[in-house]
mmCIF file of C-alpha atoms in Angstrom:
data_model
loop_
_atom_site.group_PDB
_atom_site.id
_atom_site.type_symbol
_atom_site.label_atom_id
_atom_site.label_comp_id
_atom_site.label_asym_id
_atom_site.label_seq_id
_atom_site.Cartn_x
_atom_site.Cartn_y
_atom_site.Cartn_z
ATOM 1 C CA UNK A 1 78.417 -75.962 77.945
ATOM 2 C CA UNK A 2 77.626 -74.341 81.278
ATOM 3 C CA UNK A 3 74.189 -73.138 82.197
ATOM 4 C CA UNK A 4 75.204 -69.432 82.008
ATOM 5 C CA UNK A 5 76.721 -69.824 78.534
ATOM 6 C CA UNK A 6 73.587 -71.620 77.366
ATOM 7 C CA UNK A 7 71.468 -68.734 78.526
ATOM 8 C CA UNK A 8 73.701 -66.259 76.686
ATOM 9 C CA UNK A 9 73.466 -68.228 73.437
ATOM 10 C CA UNK A 10 69.700 -68.609 73.789
ATOM 11 C CA UNK A 11 69.342 -64.899 74.464
ATOM 12 C CA UNK A 12 71.405 -63.990 71.383
ATOM 13 C CA UNK A 13 69.320 -66.268 69.173
ATOM 14 C CA UNK A 14 66.117 -64.834 70.568
ATOM 15 C CA UNK A 15 67.333 -61.285 69.941
ATOM 16 C CA UNK A 16 68.375 -62.215 66.387
ATOM 17 C CA UNK A 17 64.945 -63.704 65.658
ATOM 18 C CA UNK A 18 63.218 -60.664 67.098
ATOM 19 C CA UNK A 19 65.363 -58.319 64.997
ATOM 20 C CA UNK A 20 64.647 -60.403 61.882
ATOM 21 C CA UNK A 21 60.893 -60.194 62.442
ATOM 22 C CA UNK A 22 61.195 -56.467 63.113
ATOM 23 C CA UNK A 23 63.037 -55.896 59.822
ATOM 24 C CA UNK A 24 60.490 -58.020 57.936
ATOM 25 C CA UNK A 25 57.616 -56.119 59.531
ATOM 26 C CA UNK A 26 59.201 -52.787 58.620
ATOM 27 C CA UNK A 27 59.783 -53.903 55.025
ATOM 28 C CA UNK A 28 56.197 -55.110 54.779
ATOM 29 C CA UNK A 29 54.943 -51.832 56.180
ATOM 30 C CA UNK A 30 57.115 -49.843 53.778
ATOM 31 C CA UNK A 31 55.802 -51.912 50.866
ATOM 32 C CA UNK A 32 52.221 -50.854 51.671
ATOM 33 C CA UNK A 33 51.003 -48.164 49.222
ATOM 34 C CA UNK A 34 50.590 -44.796 50.842
ATOM 35 C CA UNK A 35 46.978 -43.666 50.981
ATOM 36 C CA UNK A 36 46.583 -40.132 49.679
ATOM 37 C CA UNK A 37 43.259 -38.495 50.531
ATOM 38 C CA UNK A 38 41.327 -37.630 47.380
ATOM 39 C CA UNK A 39 40.220 -34.057 46.781
ATOM 40 C CA UNK A 40 37.506 -33.341 44.249
ATOM 41 C CA UNK A 41 36.984 -30.384 41.922
ATOM 42 C CA UNK A 42 34.152 -29.636 39.498
ATOM 43 C CA UNK A 43 34.095 -28.341 35.916
ATOM 44 C CA UNK A 44 31.023 -27.678 33.772
ATOM 45 C CA UNK A 45 32.313 -28.888 30.406
ATOM 46 C CA UNK A 46 29.058 -28.116 28.563
ATOM 47 C CA UNK A 47 29.132 -24.508 29.743
ATOM 48 C CA UNK A 48 32.744 -24.002 28.650
ATOM 49 C CA UNK A 49 31.926 -25.468 25.234
ATOM 50 C CA UNK A 50 28.925 -23.138 24.955
ATOM 51 C CA UNK A 51 31.231 -20.161 25.559
ATOM 52 C CA UNK A 52 33.779 -21.208 22.920
ATOM 53 C CA UNK A 53 33.490 -18.650 20.135
ATOM 54 C CA UNK A 54 35.866 -20.625 17.900
ATOM 55 C CA UNK A 55 33.288 -23.414 17.701
ATOM 56 C CA UNK A 56 30.692 -21.000 16.318
ATOM 57 C CA UNK A 57 33.165 -19.760 13.706
ATOM 58 C CA UNK A 58 34.216 -23.262 12.648
ATOM 59 C CA UNK A 59 30.619 -24.509 12.491
ATOM 60 C CA UNK A 60 29.667 -21.552 10.265
ATOM 61 C CA UNK A 61 32.614 -22.279 7.966
ATOM 62 C CA UNK A 62 31.699 -25.959 7.776
ATOM 63 C CA UNK A 63 28.074 -25.087 7.099
ATOM 64 C CA UNK A 64 29.063 -22.921 4.122
ATOM 65 C CA UNK A 65 31.467 -25.570 2.835
ATOM 66 C CA UNK A 66 29.080 -28.500 2.953
ATOM 67 C CA UNK A 67 26.032 -26.484 1.916
ATOM 68 C CA UNK A 68 27.771 -25.652 -1.366
ATOM 69 C CA UNK A 69 28.662 -29.308 -1.864
ATOM 70 C CA UNK A 70 25.059 -30.353 -1.248
ATOM 71 C CA UNK A 71 23.805 -27.646 -3.606
ATOM 72 C CA UNK A 72 26.005 -29.085 -6.347
ATOM 73 C CA UNK A 73 24.481 -32.497 -5.682
ATOM 74 C CA UNK A 74 21.036 -30.971 -5.842
ATOM 75 C CA UNK A 75 21.776 -29.720 -9.341
ATOM 76 C CA UNK A 76 22.711 -33.241 -10.343
ATOM 77 C CA UNK A 77 19.489 -34.497 -8.734
ATOM 78 C CA UNK A 78 17.532 -32.151 -10.961
ATOM 79 C CA UNK A 79 19.392 -33.483 -13.984
ATOM 80 C CA UNK A 80 18.461 -37.030 -13.002
ATOM 81 C CA UNK A 81 14.846 -35.920 -12.678
ATOM 82 C CA UNK A 82 14.977 -34.638 -16.244
ATOM 83 C CA UNK A 83 16.267 -38.032 -17.388
ATOM 84 C CA UNK A 84 13.435 -39.721 -15.507
ATOM 85 C CA UNK A 85 10.931 -37.469 -17.245
ATOM 86 C CA UNK A 86 12.590 -38.271 -20.560
ATOM 87 C CA UNK A 87 11.949 -41.955 -19.984
ATOM 88 C CA UNK A 88 8.223 -41.365 -20.266
ATOM 89 C CA UNK A 89 8.685 -40.358 -23.893
ATOM 90 C CA UNK A 90 10.281 -43.685 -24.856
ATOM 91 C CA UNK A 91 8.746 -47.019 -25.532
ATOM 92 C CA UNK A 92 9.337 -49.227 -22.462
ATOM 93 C CA UNK A 93 10.370 -52.085 -24.730
ATOM 94 C CA UNK A 94 12.824 -50.036 -26.747
ATOM 95 C CA UNK A 95 16.595 -50.146 -26.491
ATOM 96 C CA UNK A 96 16.660 -46.389 -25.950
ATOM 97 C CA UNK A 97 14.469 -46.790 -22.883
ATOM 98 C CA UNK A 98 16.699 -49.483 -21.364
ATOM 99 C CA UNK A 99 19.878 -47.453 -22.002
ATOM 100 C CA UNK A 100 18.381 -44.306 -20.510
ATOM 101 C CA UNK A 101 17.001 -46.174 -17.505
ATOM 102 C CA UNK A 102 20.371 -47.791 -16.824
ATOM 103 C CA UNK A 103 22.071 -44.405 -17.054
ATOM 104 C CA UNK A 104 19.562 -42.884 -14.647
ATOM 105 C CA UNK A 105 19.963 -45.698 -12.109
ATOM 106 C CA UNK A 106 23.746 -45.496 -12.327
ATOM 107 C CA UNK A 107 23.752 -41.739 -11.740
ATOM 108 C CA UNK A 108 21.246 -42.071 -8.890
ATOM 109 C CA UNK A 109 23.391 -44.683 -7.161
ATOM 110 C CA UNK A 110 26.548 -42.600 -7.591
ATOM 111 C CA UNK A 111 24.752 -39.486 -6.324
ATOM 112 C CA UNK A 112 23.467 -41.319 -3.255
ATOM 113 C CA UNK A 113 26.953 -42.617 -2.435
ATOM 114 C CA UNK A 114 28.533 -39.196 -2.758
ATOM 115 C CA UNK A 115 25.830 -37.634 -0.612
ATOM 116 C CA UNK A 116 26.477 -40.237 2.087
ATOM 117 C CA UNK A 117 30.228 -39.573 1.963
ATOM 118 C CA UNK A 118 29.685 -35.817 2.279
ATOM 119 C CA UNK A 119 27.528 -36.332 5.374
ATOM 120 C CA UNK A 120 30.138 -38.712 6.817
ATOM 121 C CA UNK A 121 32.963 -36.265 6.122
ATOM 122 C CA UNK A 122 31.010 -33.402 7.709
ATOM 123 C CA UNK A 123 30.310 -35.510 10.800
ATOM 124 C CA UNK A 124 33.968 -36.497 11.129
ATOM 125 C CA UNK A 125 35.070 -32.873 10.818
ATOM 126 C CA UNK A 126 32.634 -31.757 13.506
ATOM 127 C CA UNK A 127 33.716 -34.618 15.756
ATOM 128 C CA UNK A 128 37.359 -33.640 15.357
ATOM 129 C CA UNK A 129 36.498 -30.033 16.193
ATOM 130 C CA UNK A 130 34.704 -30.985 19.423
ATOM 131 C CA UNK A 131 37.481 -33.445 20.338
ATOM 132 C CA UNK A 132 40.018 -30.642 20.021
ATOM 133 C CA UNK A 133 37.857 -28.340 22.132
ATOM 134 C CA UNK A 134 37.450 -31.030 24.801
ATOM 135 C CA UNK A 135 41.172 -31.797 24.855
ATOM 136 C CA UNK A 136 41.769 -28.087 25.319
ATOM 137 C CA UNK A 137 39.465 -28.138 28.354
ATOM 138 C CA UNK A 138 41.170 -31.278 29.633
ATOM 139 C CA UNK A 139 44.643 -29.765 29.382
ATOM 140 C CA UNK A 140 43.778 -26.565 31.257
ATOM 141 C CA UNK A 141 41.673 -28.436 33.800
ATOM 142 C CA UNK A 142 44.613 -30.693 34.574
ATOM 143 C CA UNK A 143 46.964 -27.760 35.132
ATOM 144 C CA UNK A 144 44.510 -25.873 37.344
ATOM 145 C CA UNK A 145 43.562 -28.951 39.363
ATOM 146 C CA UNK A 146 47.174 -29.969 39.932
ATOM 147 C CA UNK A 147 48.011 -26.436 41.040
ATOM 148 C CA UNK A 148 45.385 -26.613 43.773
ATOM 149 C CA UNK A 149 46.250 -30.211 44.672
ATOM 150 C CA UNK A 150 43.009 -31.706 43.325
ATOM 151 C CA UNK A 151 43.153 -35.419 42.506
ATOM 152 C CA UNK A 152 39.741 -35.835 40.834
ATOM 153 C CA UNK A 153 37.757 -33.479 38.588
ATOM 154 C CA UNK A 154 34.118 -34.284 37.882
ATOM 155 C CA UNK A 155 32.102 -32.992 34.957
ATOM 156 C CA UNK A 156 28.861 -31.565 36.259
ATOM 157 C CA UNK A 157 25.826 -29.660 35.073
ATOM 158 C CA UNK A 158 25.180 -26.362 36.852
ATOM 159 C CA UNK A 159 22.014 -25.457 34.972
ATOM 160 C CA UNK A 160 18.859 -25.215 37.050
ATOM 161 C CA UNK A 161 16.038 -27.668 36.482
ATOM 162 C CA UNK A 162 13.230 -26.304 34.330
ATOM 163 C CA UNK A 163 9.689 -25.824 35.636
ATOM 164 C CA UNK A 164 8.139 -25.224 32.214
ATOM 165 C CA UNK A 165 6.718 -27.841 29.866
ATOM 166 C CA UNK A 166 6.730 -27.240 26.086
ATOM 167 C CA UNK A 167 3.519 -27.401 24.095
ATOM 168 C CA UNK A 168 3.398 -30.590 22.007
ATOM 169 C CA UNK A 169 0.961 -31.260 19.137
ATOM 170 C CA UNK A 170 0.633 -34.909 20.149
ATOM 171 C CA UNK A 171 -0.458 -35.852 23.721
ATOM 172 C CA UNK A 172 1.771 -38.951 23.578
ATOM 173 C CA UNK A 173 4.831 -36.737 23.338
ATOM 174 C CA UNK A 174 4.382 -35.632 26.948
ATOM 175 C CA UNK A 175 5.126 -39.130 28.215
ATOM 176 C CA UNK A 176 8.303 -39.280 26.119
ATOM 177 C CA UNK A 177 9.226 -35.823 27.423
ATOM 178 C CA UNK A 178 8.859 -36.956 31.033
ATOM 179 C CA UNK A 179 10.965 -40.063 30.411
ATOM 180 C CA UNK A 180 13.762 -37.960 28.955
ATOM 181 C CA UNK A 181 13.423 -35.439 31.792
ATOM 182 C CA UNK A 182 13.677 -38.045 34.545
ATOM 183 C CA UNK A 183 16.670 -39.616 32.792
ATOM 184 C CA UNK A 184 18.280 -36.181 32.654
ATOM 185 C CA UNK A 185 17.798 -35.719 36.402
ATOM 186 C CA UNK A 186 19.195 -39.162 37.151
ATOM 187 C CA UNK A 187 22.245 -38.550 34.970
ATOM 188 C CA UNK A 188 23.330 -35.478 36.946
ATOM 189 C CA UNK A 189 26.410 -36.873 38.688
ATOM 190 C CA UNK A 190 26.790 -34.092 41.269
ATOM 191 C CA UNK A 191 23.803 -33.606 43.554
ATOM 192 C CA UNK A 192 25.330 -30.898 45.741
ATOM 193 C CA UNK A 193 28.702 -29.282 46.236
ATOM 194 C CA UNK A 194 30.220 -26.210 47.832
ATOM 195 C CA UNK A 195 30.874 -24.628 44.455
ATOM 196 C CA UNK A 196 32.681 -21.639 45.971
ATOM 197 C CA UNK A 197 35.427 -24.033 47.061
ATOM 198 C CA UNK A 198 35.600 -26.629 44.282
ATOM 199 C CA UNK A 199 34.137 -25.128 41.066
ATOM 200 C CA UNK A 200 37.023 -24.510 38.643
ATOM 201 C CA UNK A 201 34.792 -23.729 35.644
ATOM 202 C CA UNK A 202 35.391 -19.990 35.572
ATOM 203 C CA UNK A 203 39.132 -20.362 36.048
ATOM 204 C CA UNK A 204 39.487 -22.998 33.329
ATOM 205 C CA UNK A 205 37.420 -20.849 30.947
ATOM 206 C CA UNK A 206 39.635 -17.816 31.572
ATOM 207 C CA UNK A 207 42.808 -19.866 31.071
ATOM 208 C CA UNK A 208 41.507 -21.212 27.742
ATOM 209 C CA UNK A 209 40.607 -17.721 26.558
ATOM 210 C CA UNK A 210 43.989 -16.410 27.683
ATOM 211 C CA UNK A 211 45.836 -19.134 25.774
ATOM 212 C CA UNK A 212 43.603 -18.923 22.682
ATOM 213 C CA UNK A 213 41.814 -15.555 22.230
ATOM 214 C CA UNK A 214 39.877 -16.948 19.243
ATOM 215 C CA UNK A 215 37.722 -18.869 21.730
ATOM 216 C CA UNK A 216 36.384 -15.658 23.290
ATOM 217 C CA UNK A 217 32.726 -15.112 22.438
ATOM 218 C CA UNK A 218 31.401 -11.667 21.738
ATOM 219 C CA UNK A 219 28.600 -12.382 24.207
ATOM 220 C CA UNK A 220 28.811 -12.552 27.995
ATOM 221 C CA UNK A 221 31.246 -15.199 29.223
ATOM 222 C CA UNK A 222 30.639 -14.901 32.955
ATOM 223 C CA UNK A 223 29.850 -18.039 34.902
ATOM 224 C CA UNK A 224 26.125 -18.559 35.347
ATOM 225 C CA UNK A 225 24.399 -20.461 38.145
ATOM 226 C CA UNK A 226 27.673 -20.878 39.981
ATOM 227 C CA UNK A 227 30.809 -19.112 41.134
ATOM 228 C CA UNK A 228 34.468 -19.499 40.363
ATOM 229 C CA UNK A 229 36.493 -21.333 43.001
ATOM 230 C CA UNK A 230 37.641 -18.984 45.750
ATOM 231 C CA UNK A 231 41.368 -19.899 45.393
ATOM 232 C CA UNK A 232 41.290 -18.817 41.754
ATOM 233 C CA UNK A 233 40.683 -15.188 42.683
ATOM 234 C CA UNK A 234 43.742 -15.234 44.910
ATOM 235 C CA UNK A 235 46.296 -16.760 42.550
ATOM 236 C CA UNK A 236 45.291 -15.135 39.272
ATOM 237 C CA UNK A 237 48.025 -15.699 36.690
ATOM 238 C CA UNK A 238 50.057 -17.957 39.013
ATOM 239 C CA UNK A 239 48.421 -20.919 37.347
ATOM 240 C CA UNK A 240 50.581 -20.116 34.327
ATOM 241 C CA UNK A 241 53.649 -20.233 36.524
ATOM 242 C CA UNK A 242 54.159 -16.484 36.358
#
């Protein structure tokens, strides 16, 4: 092989190696996940729940339902009390006393179990109601946030800190009050935000009320201690795709 041919072969190999490394580098670069800048929005979940008129209606219905059930149990409690009073008229060593006492204990145990199950059922029903209300907030928050290109939505508390201290009968209660108050301050996830730009609370509330009019309270539903996000006023019903 002549010197010139050797140089040509060497050059071709070098070019091939360079191209191979270039392709590998490009593939590696393409495999890197693309970094999308995060944009944050805020929603006051507690406020939206407080404005949900359907919750008031359902809680009132549940209160009537379970109050009647507890009243029926109270009647049975009074009947058990009569049996207990009847025991005092029997000889403690008599068979009648033992039979009556066993009956009273059996009814008391059954009554206690049924009372516990009623409380459990009422708690489960309330939990389901609040879960449904939260999922409703979640669904509309997701749609609104995605419309504006938000990637994260934080739950935050817009209420102002209180300057007043309640009057407690026991001086020791003030220390417990301060502990709870400081914990409340520390649990506030959002310290500051430009709420005019990122607060979607008012928009989400309006979308929920539009989709389900039963959630509209008869009282004022305007946003307090904050303002609806500025983009919301511009798009109006476009969030619904109209």
